[in-house]
mmCIF file of C-alpha atoms and ligand atoms in Angstrom:
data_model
loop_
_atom_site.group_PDB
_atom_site.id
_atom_site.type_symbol
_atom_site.label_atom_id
_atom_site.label_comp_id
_atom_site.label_asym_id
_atom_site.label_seq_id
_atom_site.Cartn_x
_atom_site.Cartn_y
_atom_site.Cartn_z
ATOM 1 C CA UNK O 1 9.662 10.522 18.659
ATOM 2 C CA UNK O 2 9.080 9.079 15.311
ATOM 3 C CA UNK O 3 9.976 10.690 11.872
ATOM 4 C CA UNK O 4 6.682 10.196 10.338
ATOM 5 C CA UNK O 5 3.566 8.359 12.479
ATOM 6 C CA UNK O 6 0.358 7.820 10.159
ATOM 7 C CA UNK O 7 -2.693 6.638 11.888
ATOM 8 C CA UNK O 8 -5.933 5.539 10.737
ATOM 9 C CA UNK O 9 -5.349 7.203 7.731
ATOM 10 C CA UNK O 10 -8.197 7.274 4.978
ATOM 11 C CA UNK O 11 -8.856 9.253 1.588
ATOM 12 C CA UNK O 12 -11.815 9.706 -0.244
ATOM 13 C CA UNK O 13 -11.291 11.910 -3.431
ATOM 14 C CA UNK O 14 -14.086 13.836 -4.462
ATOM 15 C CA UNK O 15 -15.362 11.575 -7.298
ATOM 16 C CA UNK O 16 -15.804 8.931 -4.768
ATOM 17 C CA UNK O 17 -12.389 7.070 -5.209
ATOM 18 C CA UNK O 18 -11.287 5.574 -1.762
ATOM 19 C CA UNK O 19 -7.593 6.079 -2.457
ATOM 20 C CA UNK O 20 -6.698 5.395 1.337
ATOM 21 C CA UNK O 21 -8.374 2.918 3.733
ATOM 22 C CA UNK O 22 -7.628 3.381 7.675
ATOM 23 C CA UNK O 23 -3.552 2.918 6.831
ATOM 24 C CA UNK O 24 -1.599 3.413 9.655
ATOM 25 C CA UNK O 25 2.595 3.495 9.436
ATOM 26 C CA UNK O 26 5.596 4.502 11.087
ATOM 27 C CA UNK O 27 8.792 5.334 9.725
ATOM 28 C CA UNK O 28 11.032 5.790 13.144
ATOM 29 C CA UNK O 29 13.464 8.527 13.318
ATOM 30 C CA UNK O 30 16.427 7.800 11.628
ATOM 31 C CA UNK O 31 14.752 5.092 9.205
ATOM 32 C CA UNK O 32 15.172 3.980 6.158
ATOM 33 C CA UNK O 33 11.663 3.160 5.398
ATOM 34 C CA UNK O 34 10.082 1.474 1.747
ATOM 35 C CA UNK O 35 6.513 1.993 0.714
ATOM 36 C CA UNK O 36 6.154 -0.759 -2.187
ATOM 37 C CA UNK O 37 2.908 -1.244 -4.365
ATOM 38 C CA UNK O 38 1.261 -1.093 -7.562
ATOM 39 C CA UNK O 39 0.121 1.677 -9.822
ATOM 40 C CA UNK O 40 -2.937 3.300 -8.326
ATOM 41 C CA UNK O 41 -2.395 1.755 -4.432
ATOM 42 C CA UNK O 42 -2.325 5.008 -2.806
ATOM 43 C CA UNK O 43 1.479 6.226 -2.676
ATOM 44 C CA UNK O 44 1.140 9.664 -4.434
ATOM 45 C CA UNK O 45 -1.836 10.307 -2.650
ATOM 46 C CA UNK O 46 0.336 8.882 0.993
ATOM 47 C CA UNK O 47 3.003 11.488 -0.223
ATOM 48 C CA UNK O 48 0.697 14.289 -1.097
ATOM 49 C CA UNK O 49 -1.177 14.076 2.841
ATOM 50 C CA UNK O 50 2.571 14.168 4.329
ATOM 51 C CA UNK O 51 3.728 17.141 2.035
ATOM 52 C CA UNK O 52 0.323 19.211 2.521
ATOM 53 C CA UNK O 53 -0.232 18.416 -1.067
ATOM 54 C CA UNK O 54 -3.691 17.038 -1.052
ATOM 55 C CA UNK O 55 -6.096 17.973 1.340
ATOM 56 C CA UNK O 56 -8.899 16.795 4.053
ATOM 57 C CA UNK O 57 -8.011 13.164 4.913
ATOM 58 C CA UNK O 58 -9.332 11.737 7.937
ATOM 59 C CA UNK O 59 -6.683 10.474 10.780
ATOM 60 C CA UNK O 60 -3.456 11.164 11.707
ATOM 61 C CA UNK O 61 0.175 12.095 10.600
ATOM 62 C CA UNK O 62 2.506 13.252 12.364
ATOM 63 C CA UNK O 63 5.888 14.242 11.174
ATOM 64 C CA UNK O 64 8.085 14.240 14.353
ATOM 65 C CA UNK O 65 5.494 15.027 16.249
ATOM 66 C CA UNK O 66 3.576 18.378 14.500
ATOM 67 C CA UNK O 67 0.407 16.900 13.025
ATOM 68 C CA UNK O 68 0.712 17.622 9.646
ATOM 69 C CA UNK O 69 -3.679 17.447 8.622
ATOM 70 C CA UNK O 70 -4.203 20.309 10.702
ATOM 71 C CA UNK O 71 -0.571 22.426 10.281
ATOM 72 C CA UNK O 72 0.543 21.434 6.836
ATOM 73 C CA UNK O 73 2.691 24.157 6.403
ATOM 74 C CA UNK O 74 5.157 23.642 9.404
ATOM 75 C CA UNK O 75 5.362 20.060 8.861
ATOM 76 C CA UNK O 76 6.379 20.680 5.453
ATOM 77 C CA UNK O 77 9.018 22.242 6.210
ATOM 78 C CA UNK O 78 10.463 19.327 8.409
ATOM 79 C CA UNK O 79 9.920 17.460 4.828
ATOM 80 C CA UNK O 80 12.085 17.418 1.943
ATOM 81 C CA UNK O 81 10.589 15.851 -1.015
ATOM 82 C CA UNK O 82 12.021 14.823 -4.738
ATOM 83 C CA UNK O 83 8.879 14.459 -6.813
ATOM 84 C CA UNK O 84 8.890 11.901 -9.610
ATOM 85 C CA UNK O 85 9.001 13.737 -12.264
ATOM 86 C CA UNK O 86 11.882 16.038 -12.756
ATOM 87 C CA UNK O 87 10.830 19.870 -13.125
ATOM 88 C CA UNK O 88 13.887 21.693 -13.094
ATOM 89 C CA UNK O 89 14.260 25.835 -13.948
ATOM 90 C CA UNK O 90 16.277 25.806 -17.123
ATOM 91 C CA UNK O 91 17.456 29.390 -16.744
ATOM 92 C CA UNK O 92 18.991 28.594 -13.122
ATOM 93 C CA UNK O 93 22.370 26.930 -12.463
ATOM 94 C CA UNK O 94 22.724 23.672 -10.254
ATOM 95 C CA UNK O 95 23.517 25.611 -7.452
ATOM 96 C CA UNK O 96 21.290 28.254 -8.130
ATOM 97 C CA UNK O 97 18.525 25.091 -8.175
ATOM 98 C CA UNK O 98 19.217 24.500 -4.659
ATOM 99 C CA UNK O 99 19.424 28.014 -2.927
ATOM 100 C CA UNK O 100 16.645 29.159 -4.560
ATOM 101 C CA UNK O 101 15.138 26.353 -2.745
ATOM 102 C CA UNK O 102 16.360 27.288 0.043
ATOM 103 C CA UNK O 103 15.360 30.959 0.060
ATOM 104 C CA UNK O 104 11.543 29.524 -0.551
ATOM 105 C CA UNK O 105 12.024 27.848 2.603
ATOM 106 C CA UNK O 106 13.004 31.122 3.953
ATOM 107 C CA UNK O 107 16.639 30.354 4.625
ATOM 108 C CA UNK O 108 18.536 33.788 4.631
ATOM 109 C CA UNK O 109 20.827 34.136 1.276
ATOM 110 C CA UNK O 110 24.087 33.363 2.687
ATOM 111 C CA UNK O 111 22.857 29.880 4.180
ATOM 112 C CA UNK O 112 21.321 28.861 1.506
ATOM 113 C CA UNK O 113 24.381 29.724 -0.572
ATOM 114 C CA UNK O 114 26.663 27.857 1.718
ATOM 115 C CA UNK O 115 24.387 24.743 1.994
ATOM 116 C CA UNK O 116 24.207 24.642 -1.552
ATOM 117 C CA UNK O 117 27.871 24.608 -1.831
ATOM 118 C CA UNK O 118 27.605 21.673 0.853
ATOM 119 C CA UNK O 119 25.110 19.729 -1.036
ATOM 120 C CA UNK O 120 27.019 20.318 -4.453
ATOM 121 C CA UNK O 121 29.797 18.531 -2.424
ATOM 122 C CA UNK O 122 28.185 16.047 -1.143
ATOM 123 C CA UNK O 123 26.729 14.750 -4.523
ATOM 124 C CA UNK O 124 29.854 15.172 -6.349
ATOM 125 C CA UNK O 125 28.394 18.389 -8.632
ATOM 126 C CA UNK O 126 30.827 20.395 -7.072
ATOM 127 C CA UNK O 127 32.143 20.715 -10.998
ATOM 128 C CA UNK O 128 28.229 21.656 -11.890
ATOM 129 C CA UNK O 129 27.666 24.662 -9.882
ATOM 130 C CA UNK O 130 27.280 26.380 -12.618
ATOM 131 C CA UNK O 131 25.959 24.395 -15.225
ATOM 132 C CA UNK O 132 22.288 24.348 -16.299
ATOM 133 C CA UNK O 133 20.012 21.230 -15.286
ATOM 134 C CA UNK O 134 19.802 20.261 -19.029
ATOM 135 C CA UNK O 135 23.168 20.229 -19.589
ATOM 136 C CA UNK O 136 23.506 17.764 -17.060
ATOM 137 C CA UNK O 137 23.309 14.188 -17.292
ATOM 138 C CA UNK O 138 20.296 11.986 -16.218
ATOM 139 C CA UNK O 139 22.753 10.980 -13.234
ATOM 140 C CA UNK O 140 23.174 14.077 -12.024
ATOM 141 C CA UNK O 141 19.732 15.591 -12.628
ATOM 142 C CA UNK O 142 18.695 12.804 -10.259
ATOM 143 C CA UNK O 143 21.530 14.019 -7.760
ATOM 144 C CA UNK O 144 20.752 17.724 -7.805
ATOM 145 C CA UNK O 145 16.875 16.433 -7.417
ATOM 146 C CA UNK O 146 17.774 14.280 -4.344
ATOM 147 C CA UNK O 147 19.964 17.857 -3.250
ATOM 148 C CA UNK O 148 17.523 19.796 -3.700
ATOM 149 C CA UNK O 149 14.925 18.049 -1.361
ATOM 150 C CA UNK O 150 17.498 18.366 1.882
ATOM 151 C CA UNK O 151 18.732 22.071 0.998
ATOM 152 C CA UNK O 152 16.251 23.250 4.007
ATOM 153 C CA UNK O 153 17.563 20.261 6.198
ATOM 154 C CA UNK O 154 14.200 18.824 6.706
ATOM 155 C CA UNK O 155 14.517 15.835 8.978
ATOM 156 C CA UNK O 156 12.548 13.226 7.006
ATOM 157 C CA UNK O 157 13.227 13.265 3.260
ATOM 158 C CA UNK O 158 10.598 11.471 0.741
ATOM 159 C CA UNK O 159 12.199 10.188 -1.884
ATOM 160 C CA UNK O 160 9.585 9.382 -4.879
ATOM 161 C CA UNK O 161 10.643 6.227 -7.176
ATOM 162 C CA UNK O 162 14.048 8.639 -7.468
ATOM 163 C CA UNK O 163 15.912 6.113 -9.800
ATOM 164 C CA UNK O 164 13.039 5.300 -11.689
ATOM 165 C CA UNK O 165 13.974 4.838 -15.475
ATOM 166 C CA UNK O 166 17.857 5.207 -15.222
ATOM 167 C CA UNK O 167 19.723 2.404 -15.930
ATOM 168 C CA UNK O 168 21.104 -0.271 -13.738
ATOM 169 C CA UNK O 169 24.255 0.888 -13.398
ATOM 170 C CA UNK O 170 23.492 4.687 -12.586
ATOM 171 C CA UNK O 171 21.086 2.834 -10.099
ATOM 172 C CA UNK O 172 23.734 1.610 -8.055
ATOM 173 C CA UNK O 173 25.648 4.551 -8.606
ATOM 174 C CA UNK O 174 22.747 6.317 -7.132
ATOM 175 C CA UNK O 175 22.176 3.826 -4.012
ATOM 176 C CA UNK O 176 25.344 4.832 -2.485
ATOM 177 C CA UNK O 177 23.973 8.721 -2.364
ATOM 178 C CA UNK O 178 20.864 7.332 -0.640
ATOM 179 C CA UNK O 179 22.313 5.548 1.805
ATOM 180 C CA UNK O 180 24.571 8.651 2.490
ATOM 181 C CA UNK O 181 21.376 10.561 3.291
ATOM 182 C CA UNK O 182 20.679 8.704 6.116
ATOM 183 C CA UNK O 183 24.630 8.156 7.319
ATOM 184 C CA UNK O 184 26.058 11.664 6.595
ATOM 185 C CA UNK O 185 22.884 13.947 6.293
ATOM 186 C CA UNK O 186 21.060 12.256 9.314
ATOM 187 C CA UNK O 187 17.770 12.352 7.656
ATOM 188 C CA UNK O 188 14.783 9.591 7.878
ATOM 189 C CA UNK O 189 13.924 8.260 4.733
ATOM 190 C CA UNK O 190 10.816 7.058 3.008
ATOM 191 C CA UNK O 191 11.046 5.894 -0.876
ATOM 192 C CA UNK O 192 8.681 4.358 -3.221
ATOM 193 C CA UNK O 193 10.204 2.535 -5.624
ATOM 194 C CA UNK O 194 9.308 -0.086 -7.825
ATOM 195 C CA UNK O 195 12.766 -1.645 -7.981
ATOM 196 C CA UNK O 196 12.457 -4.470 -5.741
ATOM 197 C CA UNK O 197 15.984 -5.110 -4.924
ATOM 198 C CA UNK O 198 16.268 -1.449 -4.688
ATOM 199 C CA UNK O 199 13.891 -1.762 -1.096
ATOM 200 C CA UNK O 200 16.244 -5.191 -0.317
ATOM 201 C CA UNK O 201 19.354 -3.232 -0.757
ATOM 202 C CA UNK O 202 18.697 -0.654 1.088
ATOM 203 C CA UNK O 203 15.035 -0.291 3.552
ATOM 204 C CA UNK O 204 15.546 -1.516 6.905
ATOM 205 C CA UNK O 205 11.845 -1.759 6.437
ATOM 206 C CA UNK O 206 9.219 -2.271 3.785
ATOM 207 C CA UNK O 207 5.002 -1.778 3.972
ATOM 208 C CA UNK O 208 3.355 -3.054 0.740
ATOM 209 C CA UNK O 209 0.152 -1.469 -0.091
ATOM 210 C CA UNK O 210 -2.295 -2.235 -2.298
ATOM 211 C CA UNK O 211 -6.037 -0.473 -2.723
ATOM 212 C CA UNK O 212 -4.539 1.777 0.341
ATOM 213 C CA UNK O 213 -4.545 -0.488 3.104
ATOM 214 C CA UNK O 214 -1.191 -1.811 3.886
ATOM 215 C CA UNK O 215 -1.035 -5.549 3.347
ATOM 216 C CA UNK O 216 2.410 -6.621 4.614
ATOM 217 C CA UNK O 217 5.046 -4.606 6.591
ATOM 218 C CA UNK O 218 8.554 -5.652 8.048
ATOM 219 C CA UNK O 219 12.133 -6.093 7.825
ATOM 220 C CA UNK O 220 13.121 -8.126 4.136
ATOM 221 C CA UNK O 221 14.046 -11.211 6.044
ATOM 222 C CA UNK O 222 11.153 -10.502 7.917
ATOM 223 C CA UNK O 223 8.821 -10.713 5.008
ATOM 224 C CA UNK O 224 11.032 -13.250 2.840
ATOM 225 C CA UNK O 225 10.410 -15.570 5.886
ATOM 226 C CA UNK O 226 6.430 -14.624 6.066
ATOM 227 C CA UNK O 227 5.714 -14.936 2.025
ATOM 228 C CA UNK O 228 8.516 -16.877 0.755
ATOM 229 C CA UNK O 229 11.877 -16.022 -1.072
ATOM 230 C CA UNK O 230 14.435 -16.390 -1.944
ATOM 231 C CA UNK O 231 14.757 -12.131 -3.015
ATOM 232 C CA UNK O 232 12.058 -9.343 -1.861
ATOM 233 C CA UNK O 233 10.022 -9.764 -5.089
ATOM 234 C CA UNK O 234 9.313 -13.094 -4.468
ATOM 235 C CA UNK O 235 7.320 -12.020 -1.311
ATOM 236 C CA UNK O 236 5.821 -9.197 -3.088
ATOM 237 C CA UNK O 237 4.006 -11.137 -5.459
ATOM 238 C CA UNK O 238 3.178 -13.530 -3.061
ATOM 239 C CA UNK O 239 1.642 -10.741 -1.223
ATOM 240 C CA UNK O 240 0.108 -8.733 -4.003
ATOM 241 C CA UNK O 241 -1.705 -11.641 -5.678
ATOM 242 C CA UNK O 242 -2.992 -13.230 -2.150
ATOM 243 C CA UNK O 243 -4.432 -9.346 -1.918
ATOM 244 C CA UNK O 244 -5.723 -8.860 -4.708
ATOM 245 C CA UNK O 245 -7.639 -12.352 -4.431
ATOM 246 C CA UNK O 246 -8.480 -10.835 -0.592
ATOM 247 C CA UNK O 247 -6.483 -13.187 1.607
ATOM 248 C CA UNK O 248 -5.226 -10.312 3.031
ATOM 249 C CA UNK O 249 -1.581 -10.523 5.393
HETATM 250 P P1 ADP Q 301 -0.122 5.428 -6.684
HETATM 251 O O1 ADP Q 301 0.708 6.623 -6.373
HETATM 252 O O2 ADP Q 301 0.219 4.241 -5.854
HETATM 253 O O3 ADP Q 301 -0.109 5.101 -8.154
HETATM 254 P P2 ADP Q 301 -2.427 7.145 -6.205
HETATM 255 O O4 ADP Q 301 -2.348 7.669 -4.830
HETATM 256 O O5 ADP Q 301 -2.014 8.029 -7.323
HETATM 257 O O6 ADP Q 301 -1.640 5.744 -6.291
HETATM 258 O O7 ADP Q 301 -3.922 6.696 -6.507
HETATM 259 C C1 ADP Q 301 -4.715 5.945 -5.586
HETATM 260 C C2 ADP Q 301 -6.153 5.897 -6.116
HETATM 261 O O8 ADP Q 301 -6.709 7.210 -6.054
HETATM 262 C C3 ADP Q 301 -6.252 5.454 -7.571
HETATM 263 O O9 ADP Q 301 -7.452 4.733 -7.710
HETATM 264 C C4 ADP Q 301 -6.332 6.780 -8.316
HETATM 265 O O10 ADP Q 301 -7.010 6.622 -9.527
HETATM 266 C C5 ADP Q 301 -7.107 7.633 -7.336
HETATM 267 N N1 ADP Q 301 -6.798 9.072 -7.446
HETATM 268 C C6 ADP Q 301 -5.587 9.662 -7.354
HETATM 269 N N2 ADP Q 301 -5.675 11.000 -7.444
HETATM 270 C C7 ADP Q 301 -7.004 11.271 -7.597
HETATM 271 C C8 ADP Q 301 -7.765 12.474 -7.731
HETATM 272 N N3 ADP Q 301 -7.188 13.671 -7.736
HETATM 273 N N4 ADP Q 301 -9.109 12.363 -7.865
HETATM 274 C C9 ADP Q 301 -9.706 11.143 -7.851
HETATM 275 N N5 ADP Q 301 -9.053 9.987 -7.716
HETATM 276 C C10 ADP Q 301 -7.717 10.035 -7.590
#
């Protein structure tokens, strides 16, 4: 069964905006899966259908299997999600941040306590637990974020642009906790970034949208052999400008 199987998928906003346009997509269980495109291509509003966030598409998506248009709420909770934008209680401790979580996800006190703990661990805040999310540094904000998403042990994690504006270096710092979400958390990925060799370092596979239809999908080598190299961005523009003059993939 796959983590996350979009079908046919389309958007129309109230106002008229087609944000979506029949995009299909599978991120297999246990994937590692890139979503790569412009401002204003249809990611947030991708993320918000999966998450129950924004409402009445037409097609389908299916998060390991429950169909999350018409049941929103239990596929959400096979979802863990770090939003962009980093909203985090001031009055509330690190771990406090994550069990709380948990608890809204209806995890019983102790559990949520102890996976807390876990996730503390596994992000290297163990020293935090009691520290205050502004009195932490962007690094570890972005950590307890990332922690935060997986406290309820949702299978497929969405991970939106979660290094965007950090620094290089705290980039690849942060890289090596992605890739441990996959290898020690077991959970199926999908991230939006717009840090190209952030998708080559570590998506086994990439769909670039633009104007919400998907115009390229594949492995890197895959698409660096399609629309020409030598790195991922290379093939991204190639793809994005042939799109945007309506060659199409
Ligand atoms: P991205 O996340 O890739 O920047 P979005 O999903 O936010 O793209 O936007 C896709 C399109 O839908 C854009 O044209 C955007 O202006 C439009 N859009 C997004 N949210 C709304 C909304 N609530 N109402 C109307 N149009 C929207």
């Amino acid at each position: 069964m796959h983590a996350l199987e979009i079908t046919d998928l389309t958007k129309v906003y109230d106002d008229g905006t087609e944000a979506l346009a029949d995009l299909s997509l599978v991120v297999p269980d246990g994937g590692f899966h890139g979503l790569l495109g412009p401002n204003g291509s249809g990611k947030s509003t991708l993320i918000g259908i999966v998450t129950g966030l924004v409402r009445g598409p037409a097609g389908h998506v299916r998060v390991f299997g429950h169909d999350a248009v018409a049941d929103p709420r239990r596929a959400r909770t096979l979802v863990g999600l770090a939003p962009q934008e980093v909203h985090l209680d001031r009055f509330l401790t690190a771990r406090e941040v994550l069990s709380y979580h948990g608890r809204y996800f209806g995890m019983q006190k102790a559990d949520a306590e102890a996976r807390a703990d876990e996730l503390l661990a596994a992000f290297d805040l163990e020293g935090k637990a009691g520290t205050r999310p502004h009195r932490l540094s962007g690094g570890m904000r972005r950590r307890l974020l990332i922690a935060r998403a997986l406290v309820h042990r949702p299978r497929l994690a969405i991970l939106d642009e979660p290094t965007a504006g950090v620094d290089l270096e705290l980039r690849q710092d942060l890289w090596k906790y992605l890739s441990r979400l996959r290898d020690e958390q077991r959970t199926s990925i999908l991230l939006t970034t717009h840090y190209l060799e952030e998708a080559e370092a570590l998506c086994d596979r990439i769909s670039m949208i633009q104007g919400g239809r998907i115009v390229a999908e594949g492995t890197v080598p895959e698409l660096i052999d399609r629309f020409g190299g030598p790195r991922l961005e290379d093939a991204y523009l190639r793809v994005m400008r042939g799109a945007a003059a309506g060659v199409g993939s």
